[in-house]
Amino acid sequence: MKCPKCQSQDFNPFKHEGVEFDFCSDCHGIWCDRGELASYVETIKDTPEKFHLTSEGTLTEMECPKCEKNSLYEIPYLKAQSLLIDKCSECFGIWLDSKELGRIQQLAVNIDAKGKLERTISDMQNKGFNISILKK
Ligand SMILES: [Zn+2]
Ligand SMILES: [Zn+2]
């Protein structure tokens, strides 16, 4: 695989605590396969807001490192924020420039705090825990 941004061949998988993404040693960008970004920043979806990739996004000149010949679309991570990310319309993988993952991490804390709590509570209920104390 080669880096979609700088074409470097030094683009290799990086594993940490069960998350694996592809990291470019030259431009320090990161490729996340579908679902990986969400699992890394603990959100429900990779991109939290509804956004139509091919009609609303901007086609870039970067090619998806997984689906050759398919270009990535530039879309906002959150509409109210200036942070733009690049997403593939076929495999739904996401390209992040260096430092973008850090910004997403900061934003994700706020957008999904409620979702995380809800998921935790329903997981506890499924496992038969008495959670009445949480409803006081
Ligand atoms: Zn690169
Ligand atoms: Zn792709």
PDB file of C-alpha atoms and ligand atoms in Angstrom:
ATOM      1  CA  MET A   1       0.000   0.000   0.000  1.00  0.00           C
ATOM      2  CA  LYS A   2       1.142   3.526  -0.579  1.00  0.00           C
ATOM      3  CA  CYS A   3       0.272   6.736   1.189  1.00  0.00           C
ATOM      4  CA  PRO A   4      -2.608   8.599  -0.546  1.00  0.00           C
ATOM      5  CA  LYS A   5      -1.148  11.954   0.444  1.00  0.00           C
ATOM      6  CA  CYS A   6       2.609  11.790  -0.244  1.00  0.00           C
ATOM      7  CA  GLN A   7       2.772   8.486  -2.198  1.00  0.00           C
ATOM      8  CA  SER A   8       5.339   7.122   0.256  1.00  0.00           C
ATOM      9  CA  GLN A   9       5.730   3.339   0.260  1.00  0.00           C
ATOM     10  CA  ASP A  10       6.641   3.533   3.924  1.00  0.00           C
ATOM     11  CA  PHE A  11       3.001   3.127   4.866  1.00  0.00           C
ATOM     12  CA  ASN A  12       2.555   0.370   7.396  1.00  0.00           C
ATOM     13  CA  PRO A  13       0.100  -1.046   9.913  1.00  0.00           C
ATOM     14  CA  PHE A  14       0.417   0.259  13.430  1.00  0.00           C
ATOM     15  CA  LYS A  15      -1.215  -1.609  16.319  1.00  0.00           C
ATOM     16  CA  HIS A  16      -2.080  -0.303  19.727  1.00  0.00           C
ATOM     17  CA  GLU A  17      -4.525  -1.718  22.284  1.00  0.00           C
ATOM     18  CA  GLY A  18      -6.578  -3.611  19.750  1.00  0.00           C
ATOM     19  CA  VAL A  19      -6.775  -0.738  17.289  1.00  0.00           C
ATOM     20  CA  GLU A  20      -4.914  -1.097  14.048  1.00  0.00           C
ATOM     21  CA  PHE A  21      -4.464   1.576  11.460  1.00  0.00           C
ATOM     22  CA  ASP A  22      -2.046   2.318   8.656  1.00  0.00           C
ATOM     23  CA  PHE A  23       0.504   4.987   9.393  1.00  0.00           C
ATOM     24  CA  CYS A  24       2.693   6.924   6.966  1.00  0.00           C
ATOM     25  CA  SER A  25       6.231   7.340   8.294  1.00  0.00           C
ATOM     26  CA  ASP A  26       6.850  10.293   5.991  1.00  0.00           C
ATOM     27  CA  CYS A  27       3.840  12.638   6.319  1.00  0.00           C
ATOM     28  CA  HIS A  28       2.506  11.050   9.549  1.00  0.00           C
ATOM     29  CA  GLY A  29      -0.998  10.681   8.123  1.00  0.00           C
ATOM     30  CA  ILE A  30      -3.244   7.822   9.183  1.00  0.00           C
ATOM     31  CA  TRP A  31      -5.553   5.557   7.222  1.00  0.00           C
ATOM     32  CA  CYS A  32      -8.475   4.059   9.181  1.00  0.00           C
ATOM     33  CA  ASP A  33     -10.495   1.232   7.677  1.00  0.00           C
ATOM     34  CA  ARG A  34     -14.256   1.410   8.099  1.00  0.00           C
ATOM     35  CA  GLY A  35     -15.136   1.356  11.797  1.00  0.00           C
ATOM     36  CA  GLU A  36     -11.594   1.877  13.038  1.00  0.00           C
ATOM     37  CA  LEU A  37     -11.879   5.597  13.682  1.00  0.00           C
ATOM     38  CA  ALA A  38     -15.087   5.063  15.674  1.00  0.00           C
ATOM     39  CA  SER A  39     -13.466   2.363  17.731  1.00  0.00           C
ATOM     40  CA  TYR A  40     -10.396   4.509  18.354  1.00  0.00           C
ATOM     41  CA  VAL A  41     -12.258   7.597  19.601  1.00  0.00           C
ATOM     42  CA  GLU A  42     -15.193   5.587  21.024  1.00  0.00           C
ATOM     43  CA  THR A  43     -17.996   7.064  18.965  1.00  0.00           C
ATOM     44  CA  ILE A  44     -20.868   5.065  17.469  1.00  0.00           C
ATOM     45  CA  LYS A  45     -20.023   5.892  13.867  1.00  0.00           C
ATOM     46  CA  ASP A  46     -16.854   6.962  12.068  1.00  0.00           C
ATOM     47  CA  THR A  47     -18.519  10.225  11.075  1.00  0.00           C
ATOM     48  CA  PRO A  48     -21.176  11.197  13.606  1.00  0.00           C
ATOM     49  CA  GLU A  49     -23.361  13.357  11.367  1.00  0.00           C
ATOM     50  CA  LYS A  50     -25.437  12.451   8.331  1.00  0.00           C
ATOM     51  CA  PHE A  51     -23.571  13.635   5.289  1.00  0.00           C
ATOM     52  CA  HIS A  52     -23.934  12.481   1.719  1.00  0.00           C
ATOM     53  CA  LEU A  53     -20.417  11.729   0.582  1.00  0.00           C
ATOM     54  CA  THR A  54     -20.710  11.864  -3.187  1.00  0.00           C
ATOM     55  CA  SER A  55     -23.235  14.683  -3.532  1.00  0.00           C
ATOM     56  CA  GLU A  56     -22.125  16.962  -0.687  1.00  0.00           C
ATOM     57  CA  GLY A  57     -18.442  16.106  -0.377  1.00  0.00           C
ATOM     58  CA  THR A  58     -15.632  17.538  -2.485  1.00  0.00           C
ATOM     59  CA  LEU A  59     -13.810  15.092  -4.734  1.00  0.00           C
ATOM     60  CA  THR A  60     -10.065  15.207  -4.050  1.00  0.00           C
ATOM     61  CA  GLU A  61      -7.083  14.037  -6.063  1.00  0.00           C
ATOM     62  CA  MET A  62      -6.092  11.552  -3.383  1.00  0.00           C
ATOM     63  CA  GLU A  63      -6.707   7.916  -4.282  1.00  0.00           C
ATOM     64  CA  CYS A  64      -7.960   5.426  -1.728  1.00  0.00           C
ATOM     65  CA  PRO A  65      -5.013   3.248  -0.651  1.00  0.00           C
ATOM     66  CA  LYS A  66      -7.337   0.229  -0.493  1.00  0.00           C
ATOM     67  CA  CYS A  67      -9.580   0.608  -3.558  1.00  0.00           C
ATOM     68  CA  GLU A  68      -7.191   1.647  -6.274  1.00  0.00           C
ATOM     69  CA  LYS A  69      -8.501   4.271  -8.685  1.00  0.00           C
ATOM     70  CA  ASN A  70     -11.243   5.498  -6.393  1.00  0.00           C
ATOM     71  CA  SER A  71     -10.662   9.038  -5.202  1.00  0.00           C
ATOM     72  CA  LEU A  72     -11.426  10.234  -1.707  1.00  0.00           C
ATOM     73  CA  TYR A  73     -14.078  12.813  -0.883  1.00  0.00           C
ATOM     74  CA  GLU A  74     -13.371  15.647   1.495  1.00  0.00           C
ATOM     75  CA  ILE A  75     -16.115  16.043   4.104  1.00  0.00           C
ATOM     76  CA  PRO A  76     -16.490  17.845   7.448  1.00  0.00           C
ATOM     77  CA  TYR A  77     -16.094  15.643  10.504  1.00  0.00           C
ATOM     78  CA  LEU A  78     -18.757  17.793  12.172  1.00  0.00           C
ATOM     79  CA  LYS A  79     -20.636  20.435  10.179  1.00  0.00           C
ATOM     80  CA  ALA A  80     -20.145  23.079  12.862  1.00  0.00           C
ATOM     81  CA  GLN A  81     -16.379  22.537  12.916  1.00  0.00           C
ATOM     82  CA  SER A  82     -13.722  23.455  10.415  1.00  0.00           C
ATOM     83  CA  LEU A  83     -12.121  20.031  10.577  1.00  0.00           C
ATOM     84  CA  LEU A  84     -12.209  18.280   7.196  1.00  0.00           C
ATOM     85  CA  ILE A  85     -11.430  14.616   6.677  1.00  0.00           C
ATOM     86  CA  ASP A  86     -11.186  12.463   3.553  1.00  0.00           C
ATOM     87  CA  LYS A  87     -13.380   9.420   3.048  1.00  0.00           C
ATOM     88  CA  CYS A  88     -13.619   6.719   0.396  1.00  0.00           C
ATOM     89  CA  SER A  89     -17.025   6.239  -1.232  1.00  0.00           C
ATOM     90  CA  GLU A  90     -16.428   2.527  -1.788  1.00  0.00           C
ATOM     91  CA  CYS A  91     -14.802   1.059   1.319  1.00  0.00           C
ATOM     92  CA  PHE A  92     -15.678   4.005   3.619  1.00  0.00           C
ATOM     93  CA  GLY A  93     -12.154   4.135   4.958  1.00  0.00           C
ATOM     94  CA  ILE A  94     -10.960   7.498   6.285  1.00  0.00           C
ATOM     95  CA  TRP A  95      -7.747   9.415   5.733  1.00  0.00           C
ATOM     96  CA  LEU A  96      -6.510  11.733   8.474  1.00  0.00           C
ATOM     97  CA  ASP A  97      -3.630  14.149   8.077  1.00  0.00           C
ATOM     98  CA  SER A  98      -1.191  14.295  10.949  1.00  0.00           C
ATOM     99  CA  LYS A  99      -2.741  16.022  13.971  1.00  0.00           C
ATOM    100  CA  GLU A 100      -6.337  15.459  12.761  1.00  0.00           C
ATOM    101  CA  LEU A 101      -6.764  12.375  14.905  1.00  0.00           C
ATOM    102  CA  GLY A 102      -5.934  14.461  17.972  1.00  0.00           C
ATOM    103  CA  ARG A 103      -8.566  17.043  17.039  1.00  0.00           C
ATOM    104  CA  ILE A 104     -11.163  14.345  16.440  1.00  0.00           C
ATOM    105  CA  GLN A 105     -10.364  12.878  19.830  1.00  0.00           C
ATOM    106  CA  GLN A 106     -11.074  16.288  21.432  1.00  0.00           C
ATOM    107  CA  LEU A 107     -14.376  16.689  19.541  1.00  0.00           C
ATOM    108  CA  ALA A 108     -15.510  13.101  20.108  1.00  0.00           C
ATOM    109  CA  VAL A 109     -15.418  13.503  23.881  1.00  0.00           C
ATOM    110  CA  ASN A 110     -18.242  16.038  23.620  1.00  0.00           C
ATOM    111  CA  ILE A 111     -20.354  14.585  20.849  1.00  0.00           C
ATOM    112  CA  ASP A 112     -20.689  11.105  22.202  1.00  0.00           C
ATOM    113  CA  ALA A 113     -20.637  11.397  25.965  1.00  0.00           C
ATOM    114  CA  LYS A 114     -24.351  10.623  26.130  1.00  0.00           C
ATOM    115  CA  GLY A 115     -24.138   7.774  23.670  1.00  0.00           C
ATOM    116  CA  LYS A 116     -21.409   6.126  25.674  1.00  0.00           C
ATOM    117  CA  LEU A 117     -23.428   6.310  28.883  1.00  0.00           C
ATOM    118  CA  GLU A 118     -26.520   4.924  27.166  1.00  0.00           C
ATOM    119  CA  ARG A 119     -24.559   2.053  25.702  1.00  0.00           C
ATOM    120  CA  THR A 120     -23.006   1.257  29.053  1.00  0.00           C
ATOM    121  CA  ILE A 121     -26.371   1.261  30.808  1.00  0.00           C
ATOM    122  CA  SER A 122     -28.065  -0.949  28.216  1.00  0.00           C
ATOM    123  CA  ASP A 123     -25.081  -3.309  28.322  1.00  0.00           C
ATOM    124  CA  MET A 124     -25.477  -3.534  32.112  1.00  0.00           C
ATOM    125  CA  GLN A 125     -29.205  -4.194  31.731  1.00  0.00           C
ATOM    126  CA  ASN A 126     -28.538  -6.931  29.209  1.00  0.00           C
ATOM    127  CA  LYS A 127     -26.230  -8.585  31.677  1.00  0.00           C
ATOM    128  CA  GLY A 128     -28.897  -8.477  34.376  1.00  0.00           C
ATOM    129  CA  PHE A 129     -27.435  -5.746  36.566  1.00  0.00           C
ATOM    130  CA  ASN A 130     -29.847  -3.803  38.747  1.00  0.00           C
ATOM    131  CA  ILE A 131     -29.259  -0.218  37.677  1.00  0.00           C
ATOM    132  CA  SER A 132     -32.105   1.446  39.580  1.00  0.00           C
ATOM    133  CA  ILE A 133     -29.519   3.422  41.519  1.00  0.00           C
ATOM    134  CA  LEU A 134     -28.679   5.280  38.280  1.00  0.00           C
ATOM    135  CA  LYS A 135     -32.273   6.454  37.824  1.00  0.00           C
ATOM    136  CA  LYS A 136     -32.663   8.273  41.147  1.00  0.00           C
TER     137      LYS A 136
HETATM  138 ZN    ZN B   1       2.428  10.071   3.548  1.00  0.00          ZN
HETATM  139 ZN    ZN B   2     -11.607   2.716  -0.563  1.00  0.00          ZN
END
